[in-house]
Amino acid sequence: MEILRDVGAIYDWVQHAKALGTRVALIPTMGALHSGHLSLIALAKQRAEKVVVSIFVNPTQFGPSEDFDRYPRSEEEDRAKLKECGVDAVYLPTVDIMYPQGFTTTVKVSKITEGLCGKSRPGHFDGVATVVSKLLLQSSADVAVFGEKDYQQLLVIKRVVDDLNIPVEIVPAPIEREESGLAMSSRNRYLNDHERIVAAKLFAGLRTASILIQQKPQSVNDILLETGEHWLGSGFDAIDYLELRDAETLDHVHILERPARLLAAVQLGKTRLIDNIAVEPKV
Ligand code: AMP
Protein backbone atom coordinates (compact mmCIF):
# COMPACT_ATOMS: atom_id res chain seq x y z
CA MET A 1 0.00 0.00 0.00
CA GLU A 2 1.42 3.32 -1.11
CA ILE A 3 1.72 6.07 1.52
CA LEU A 4 1.06 9.50 0.02
CA ARG A 5 1.86 12.55 2.14
CA ASP A 6 1.50 15.62 -0.03
CA VAL A 7 -0.46 17.10 -2.92
CA GLY A 8 2.15 16.20 -5.52
CA ALA A 9 2.29 12.59 -4.33
CA ILE A 10 -1.47 11.93 -4.58
CA TYR A 11 -1.76 13.80 -7.88
CA ASP A 12 1.10 11.83 -9.45
CA TRP A 13 -0.16 8.51 -8.08
CA VAL A 14 -3.65 9.02 -9.54
CA GLN A 15 -2.31 10.36 -12.86
CA HIS A 16 -0.06 7.33 -13.20
CA ALA A 17 -3.01 4.97 -12.60
CA LYS A 18 -5.16 6.87 -15.07
CA ALA A 19 -2.42 6.79 -17.70
CA LEU A 20 -2.62 2.99 -17.51
CA GLY A 21 -6.37 3.20 -18.16
CA THR A 22 -7.31 2.49 -14.54
CA ARG A 23 -10.32 4.05 -12.80
CA VAL A 24 -9.51 5.49 -9.37
CA ALA A 25 -11.86 5.86 -6.40
CA LEU A 26 -11.23 8.22 -3.48
CA ILE A 27 -12.71 7.74 -0.02
CA PRO A 28 -12.25 10.77 2.22
CA THR A 29 -12.25 9.95 5.96
CA MET A 30 -11.13 11.39 9.27
CA GLY A 31 -9.64 8.06 10.35
CA ALA A 32 -10.44 6.04 13.50
CA LEU A 33 -11.68 3.56 10.92
CA HIS A 34 -14.56 1.16 11.60
CA SER A 35 -16.65 -1.24 9.53
CA GLY A 36 -18.71 1.65 8.15
CA HIS A 37 -15.59 3.02 6.47
CA LEU A 38 -14.62 -0.46 5.30
CA SER A 39 -18.03 -0.88 3.63
CA LEU A 40 -17.23 2.24 1.58
CA ILE A 41 -14.01 0.59 0.46
CA ALA A 42 -15.88 -2.54 -0.65
CA LEU A 43 -18.26 -0.36 -2.68
CA ALA A 44 -15.38 1.65 -4.14
CA LYS A 45 -13.75 -1.56 -5.34
CA GLN A 46 -16.88 -2.35 -7.34
CA ARG A 47 -16.66 1.05 -9.03
CA ALA A 48 -12.94 1.40 -9.69
CA GLU A 49 -9.82 -0.70 -10.06
CA LYS A 50 -7.72 1.37 -7.65
CA VAL A 51 -8.80 2.79 -4.30
CA VAL A 52 -7.16 5.59 -2.33
CA VAL A 53 -8.38 6.46 1.17
CA SER A 54 -7.56 9.83 2.70
CA ILE A 55 -7.26 10.31 6.43
CA PHE A 56 -7.39 13.91 7.60
CA VAL A 57 -9.02 15.27 10.75
CA ASN A 58 -10.08 18.57 9.23
CA PRO A 59 -9.85 21.39 11.78
CA THR A 60 -12.03 23.80 9.78
CA GLN A 61 -15.16 21.66 10.14
CA PHE A 62 -15.04 21.66 13.95
CA GLY A 63 -16.51 24.54 15.96
CA PRO A 64 -14.47 26.14 18.78
CA SER A 65 -16.31 24.15 21.48
CA GLU A 66 -16.34 20.87 19.53
CA ASP A 67 -14.19 17.76 19.84
CA PHE A 68 -11.31 18.46 17.42
CA ASP A 69 -8.63 17.91 20.07
CA ARG A 70 -10.11 14.74 21.49
CA TYR A 71 -11.31 13.30 18.15
CA PRO A 72 -9.91 9.72 18.05
CA ARG A 73 -6.71 9.34 16.07
CA SER A 74 -5.25 5.89 15.37
CA GLU A 75 -3.06 6.16 12.31
CA GLU A 76 -1.13 2.93 12.74
CA GLU A 77 -4.22 0.81 13.35
CA ASP A 78 -5.96 2.54 10.44
CA ARG A 79 -3.08 1.84 8.09
CA ALA A 80 -3.09 -1.84 9.09
CA LYS A 81 -6.86 -2.08 8.43
CA LEU A 82 -6.52 -0.42 5.03
CA LYS A 83 -3.66 -2.71 4.04
CA GLU A 84 -5.69 -5.73 5.13
CA CYS A 85 -8.63 -4.55 2.98
CA GLY A 86 -6.39 -4.31 -0.07
CA VAL A 87 -6.54 -0.53 -0.38
CA ASP A 88 -3.97 0.64 -2.94
CA ALA A 89 -2.93 3.92 -1.36
CA VAL A 90 -3.53 6.05 1.71
CA TYR A 91 -3.25 9.83 1.64
CA LEU A 92 -2.17 11.36 4.95
CA PRO A 93 -1.81 15.12 4.53
CA THR A 94 -0.99 17.38 7.48
CA VAL A 95 -2.84 20.59 8.38
CA ASP A 96 0.05 22.57 6.85
CA ILE A 97 -0.26 20.68 3.57
CA MET A 98 -4.01 21.27 3.39
CA TYR A 99 -3.98 24.85 4.72
CA PRO A 100 -0.58 26.38 3.99
CA GLN A 101 0.22 29.92 5.09
CA GLY A 102 -1.89 32.42 3.16
CA PHE A 103 -4.83 30.06 2.68
CA THR A 104 -8.00 32.18 2.56
CA THR A 105 -10.51 30.44 0.26
CA THR A 106 -13.76 28.92 1.51
CA VAL A 107 -16.30 26.89 -0.46
CA LYS A 108 -19.69 27.92 0.90
CA VAL A 109 -22.91 26.14 -0.05
CA SER A 110 -26.18 27.89 0.78
CA LYS A 111 -29.77 26.62 1.20
CA ILE A 112 -29.27 22.90 1.97
CA THR A 113 -26.71 23.82 4.63
CA GLU A 114 -29.11 26.10 6.48
CA GLY A 115 -30.95 23.65 8.77
CA LEU A 116 -30.18 20.38 10.56
CA CYS A 117 -26.42 20.05 11.30
CA GLY A 118 -25.79 23.35 9.50
CA LYS A 119 -27.87 25.14 12.11
CA SER A 120 -26.36 23.52 15.18
CA ARG A 121 -22.80 23.50 13.83
CA PRO A 122 -22.28 26.94 12.23
CA GLY A 123 -19.46 26.87 9.69
CA HIS A 124 -19.28 23.07 9.71
CA PHE A 125 -20.31 22.61 6.10
CA ASP A 126 -18.00 25.42 4.93
CA GLY A 127 -15.16 23.33 6.35
CA VAL A 128 -16.50 20.13 4.81
CA ALA A 129 -17.18 21.65 1.37
CA THR A 130 -13.75 23.29 1.29
CA VAL A 131 -11.75 20.25 2.35
CA VAL A 132 -13.68 17.84 0.13
CA SER A 133 -13.29 20.16 -2.88
CA LYS A 134 -9.56 20.22 -2.22
CA LEU A 135 -9.33 16.44 -1.89
CA LEU A 136 -11.30 15.88 -5.09
CA LEU A 137 -9.16 18.37 -7.02
CA GLN A 138 -5.86 17.21 -5.52
CA SER A 139 -6.59 13.62 -6.44
CA SER A 140 -8.60 14.05 -9.64
CA ALA A 141 -10.20 10.68 -8.78
CA ASP A 142 -12.88 9.34 -11.14
CA VAL A 143 -15.21 8.31 -8.33
CA ALA A 144 -15.62 9.33 -4.69
CA VAL A 145 -17.67 7.39 -2.14
CA PHE A 146 -19.54 9.05 0.74
CA GLY A 147 -21.76 7.45 3.39
CA GLU A 148 -25.45 8.17 3.81
CA LYS A 149 -24.67 8.24 7.53
CA ASP A 150 -23.84 11.92 6.96
CA TYR A 151 -26.82 12.48 4.70
CA GLN A 152 -26.79 16.28 4.63
CA GLN A 153 -23.03 16.19 3.98
CA LEU A 154 -23.59 13.85 1.03
CA LEU A 155 -26.07 16.29 -0.54
CA VAL A 156 -23.76 19.24 0.14
CA ILE A 157 -20.93 17.46 -1.66
CA LYS A 158 -23.15 16.55 -4.61
CA ARG A 159 -24.12 20.23 -4.82
CA VAL A 160 -20.48 21.39 -4.79
CA VAL A 161 -19.50 18.89 -7.48
CA ASP A 162 -22.41 19.94 -9.71
CA ASP A 163 -22.00 23.66 -9.09
CA LEU A 164 -18.22 23.75 -9.57
CA ASN A 165 -18.19 21.17 -12.40
CA ILE A 166 -15.70 18.98 -10.56
CA PRO A 167 -15.27 15.94 -12.85
CA VAL A 168 -15.99 13.14 -10.39
CA GLU A 169 -18.85 10.71 -9.84
CA ILE A 170 -20.22 10.81 -6.29
CA VAL A 171 -21.37 7.39 -5.09
CA PRO A 172 -23.54 7.15 -1.95
CA ALA A 173 -23.05 4.20 0.41
CA PRO A 174 -25.73 2.81 2.76
CA ILE A 175 -25.36 3.16 6.53
CA GLU A 176 -23.47 0.33 8.22
CA ARG A 177 -24.89 -0.53 11.64
CA GLU A 178 -23.94 -2.54 14.68
CA GLU A 179 -26.16 -5.49 15.59
CA SER A 180 -28.05 -3.22 17.98
CA GLY A 181 -28.92 -0.93 15.09
CA LEU A 182 -26.53 1.79 16.23
CA ALA A 183 -24.99 3.45 13.18
CA MET A 184 -21.24 2.93 13.21
CA SER A 185 -19.29 6.07 13.93
CA SER A 186 -15.80 7.00 15.10
CA ARG A 187 -17.50 8.95 17.89
CA ASN A 188 -19.08 5.73 19.25
CA ARG A 189 -15.69 5.25 20.94
CA TYR A 190 -16.76 7.98 23.38
CA LEU A 191 -19.75 5.93 24.62
CA ASN A 192 -19.63 3.92 27.85
CA ASP A 193 -21.51 0.60 28.18
CA HIS A 194 -24.70 2.17 29.49
CA GLU A 195 -24.68 4.88 26.82
CA ARG A 196 -24.28 2.24 24.10
CA ILE A 197 -27.52 0.64 25.21
CA VAL A 198 -29.33 3.99 25.15
CA ALA A 199 -27.70 4.92 21.82
CA ALA A 200 -29.30 1.92 20.08
CA LYS A 201 -32.70 3.48 20.79
CA LEU A 202 -31.94 6.26 18.33
CA PHE A 203 -32.30 3.98 15.32
CA ALA A 204 -35.16 2.02 16.91
CA GLY A 205 -37.05 5.32 17.27
CA LEU A 206 -36.29 6.36 13.71
CA ARG A 207 -37.48 3.01 12.37
CA THR A 208 -40.73 3.09 14.34
CA ALA A 209 -41.37 6.70 13.34
CA SER A 210 -40.72 5.91 9.67
CA ILE A 211 -43.28 3.09 9.74
CA LEU A 212 -45.86 5.26 11.51
CA ILE A 213 -45.33 8.10 9.04
CA GLN A 214 -45.86 5.69 6.15
CA GLN A 215 -49.11 4.56 7.76
CA LYS A 216 -50.26 8.09 8.64
CA PRO A 217 -48.61 10.42 6.12
CA GLN A 218 -50.70 13.38 7.37
CA SER A 219 -49.51 13.04 10.98
CA VAL A 220 -45.80 13.73 10.55
CA ASN A 221 -45.57 16.44 13.23
CA ASP A 222 -47.39 14.42 15.92
CA ILE A 223 -45.26 11.35 15.25
CA LEU A 224 -42.05 13.37 15.48
CA LEU A 225 -43.16 14.95 18.76
CA GLU A 226 -43.96 11.54 20.25
CA THR A 227 -40.64 10.10 19.06
CA GLY A 228 -38.71 12.97 20.64
CA GLU A 229 -40.54 12.58 23.95
CA HIS A 230 -39.86 8.86 23.87
CA TRP A 231 -36.12 9.46 23.35
CA LEU A 232 -35.94 11.94 26.22
CA GLY A 233 -37.67 9.37 28.43
CA SER A 234 -35.19 6.69 27.30
CA GLY A 235 -32.03 8.40 28.49
CA PHE A 236 -30.98 10.85 25.79
CA ASP A 237 -30.02 14.23 27.25
CA ALA A 238 -31.26 16.49 24.45
CA ILE A 239 -32.63 16.37 20.95
CA ASP A 240 -30.82 18.68 18.62
CA TYR A 241 -33.23 17.99 15.75
CA LEU A 242 -35.65 15.39 14.46
CA GLU A 243 -37.03 16.38 11.09
CA LEU A 244 -38.59 14.89 7.99
CA ARG A 245 -37.02 16.40 4.89
CA ASP A 246 -37.29 15.85 1.15
CA ALA A 247 -34.71 13.20 0.20
CA GLU A 248 -33.24 15.32 -2.59
CA THR A 249 -33.75 18.97 -1.72
CA LEU A 250 -33.92 18.69 2.09
CA ASP A 251 -37.02 20.91 2.03
CA HIS A 252 -39.27 20.44 5.09
CA VAL A 253 -41.91 17.71 4.69
CA HIS A 254 -45.12 17.96 6.73
CA ILE A 255 -47.14 15.46 4.68
CA LEU A 256 -45.38 12.44 3.19
CA GLU A 257 -45.98 12.45 -0.58
CA ARG A 258 -42.50 11.98 -2.05
CA PRO A 259 -39.38 10.06 -0.97
CA ALA A 260 -38.20 11.67 2.24
CA ARG A 261 -35.50 11.25 4.85
CA LEU A 262 -36.02 11.32 8.58
CA LEU A 263 -32.92 12.86 10.16
CA ALA A 264 -31.98 13.18 13.81
CA ALA A 265 -29.18 14.49 16.01
CA VAL A 266 -29.20 13.88 19.75
CA GLN A 267 -26.94 14.47 22.70
CA LEU A 268 -26.02 11.53 24.90
CA GLY A 269 -23.67 12.52 27.71
CA LYS A 270 -20.75 14.23 26.02
CA THR A 271 -21.44 12.57 22.67
CA ARG A 272 -23.48 13.94 19.79
CA LEU A 273 -25.02 11.20 17.66
CA ILE A 274 -26.58 11.56 14.22
CA ASP A 275 -28.60 9.08 12.21
CA ASN A 276 -31.22 9.00 9.46
CA ILE A 277 -33.55 6.70 7.60
CA ALA A 278 -35.34 6.73 4.24
CA VAL A 279 -39.12 7.18 4.39
CA GLU A 280 -40.99 6.32 1.21
CA PRO A 281 -44.70 6.93 0.65
CA LYS A 282 -46.77 3.74 0.38
CA VAL A 283 -47.62 2.81 -3.20
P1 AMP B 1 -15.73 10.23 8.80
O1 AMP B 1 -14.42 9.54 8.99
O2 AMP B 1 -16.66 10.12 9.97
O3 AMP B 1 -15.57 11.64 8.28
O4 AMP B 1 -16.47 9.44 7.64
C1 AMP B 1 -15.86 9.21 6.40
C2 AMP B 1 -16.90 8.67 5.45
O5 AMP B 1 -17.43 7.45 5.98
C3 AMP B 1 -18.10 9.61 5.27
O6 AMP B 1 -18.50 9.57 3.91
C4 AMP B 1 -19.14 9.01 6.17
O7 AMP B 1 -20.46 9.31 5.78
C5 AMP B 1 -18.84 7.53 6.01
N1 AMP B 1 -19.36 6.77 7.14
C6 AMP B 1 -19.13 6.97 8.46
N2 AMP B 1 -19.83 6.10 9.20
C7 AMP B 1 -20.53 5.32 8.34
C8 AMP B 1 -21.45 4.23 8.49
N3 AMP B 1 -21.81 3.78 9.67
N4 AMP B 1 -21.96 3.69 7.37
C9 AMP B 1 -21.62 4.16 6.14
N5 AMP B 1 -20.77 5.17 5.93
C10 AMP B 1 -20.23 5.75 7.02
Short mmCIF file of C-alpha atoms in Angstrom, two decimals, residues 5 16 34 46 54 92 131 148-149 200 219 228 261 283:
data_model
loop_
_atom_site.label_atom_id
_atom_site.label_comp_id
_atom_site.label_asym_id
_atom_site.label_seq_id
_atom_site.Cartn_x
_atom_site.Cartn_y
_atom_site.Cartn_z
CA ARG A 5 1.86 12.55 2.14
CA HIS A 16 -0.06 7.33 -13.20
CA HIS A 34 -14.56 1.16 11.60
CA GLN A 46 -16.88 -2.35 -7.34
CA SER A 54 -7.56 9.83 2.70
CA LEU A 92 -2.17 11.36 4.95
CA VAL A 131 -11.75 20.25 2.35
CA GLU A 148 -25.45 8.17 3.81
CA LYS A 149 -24.67 8.24 7.53
CA ALA A 200 -29.30 1.92 20.08
CA SER A 219 -49.51 13.04 10.98
CA GLY A 228 -38.71 12.97 20.64
CA ARG A 261 -35.50 11.25 4.85
CA VAL A 283 -47.62 2.81 -3.20
#
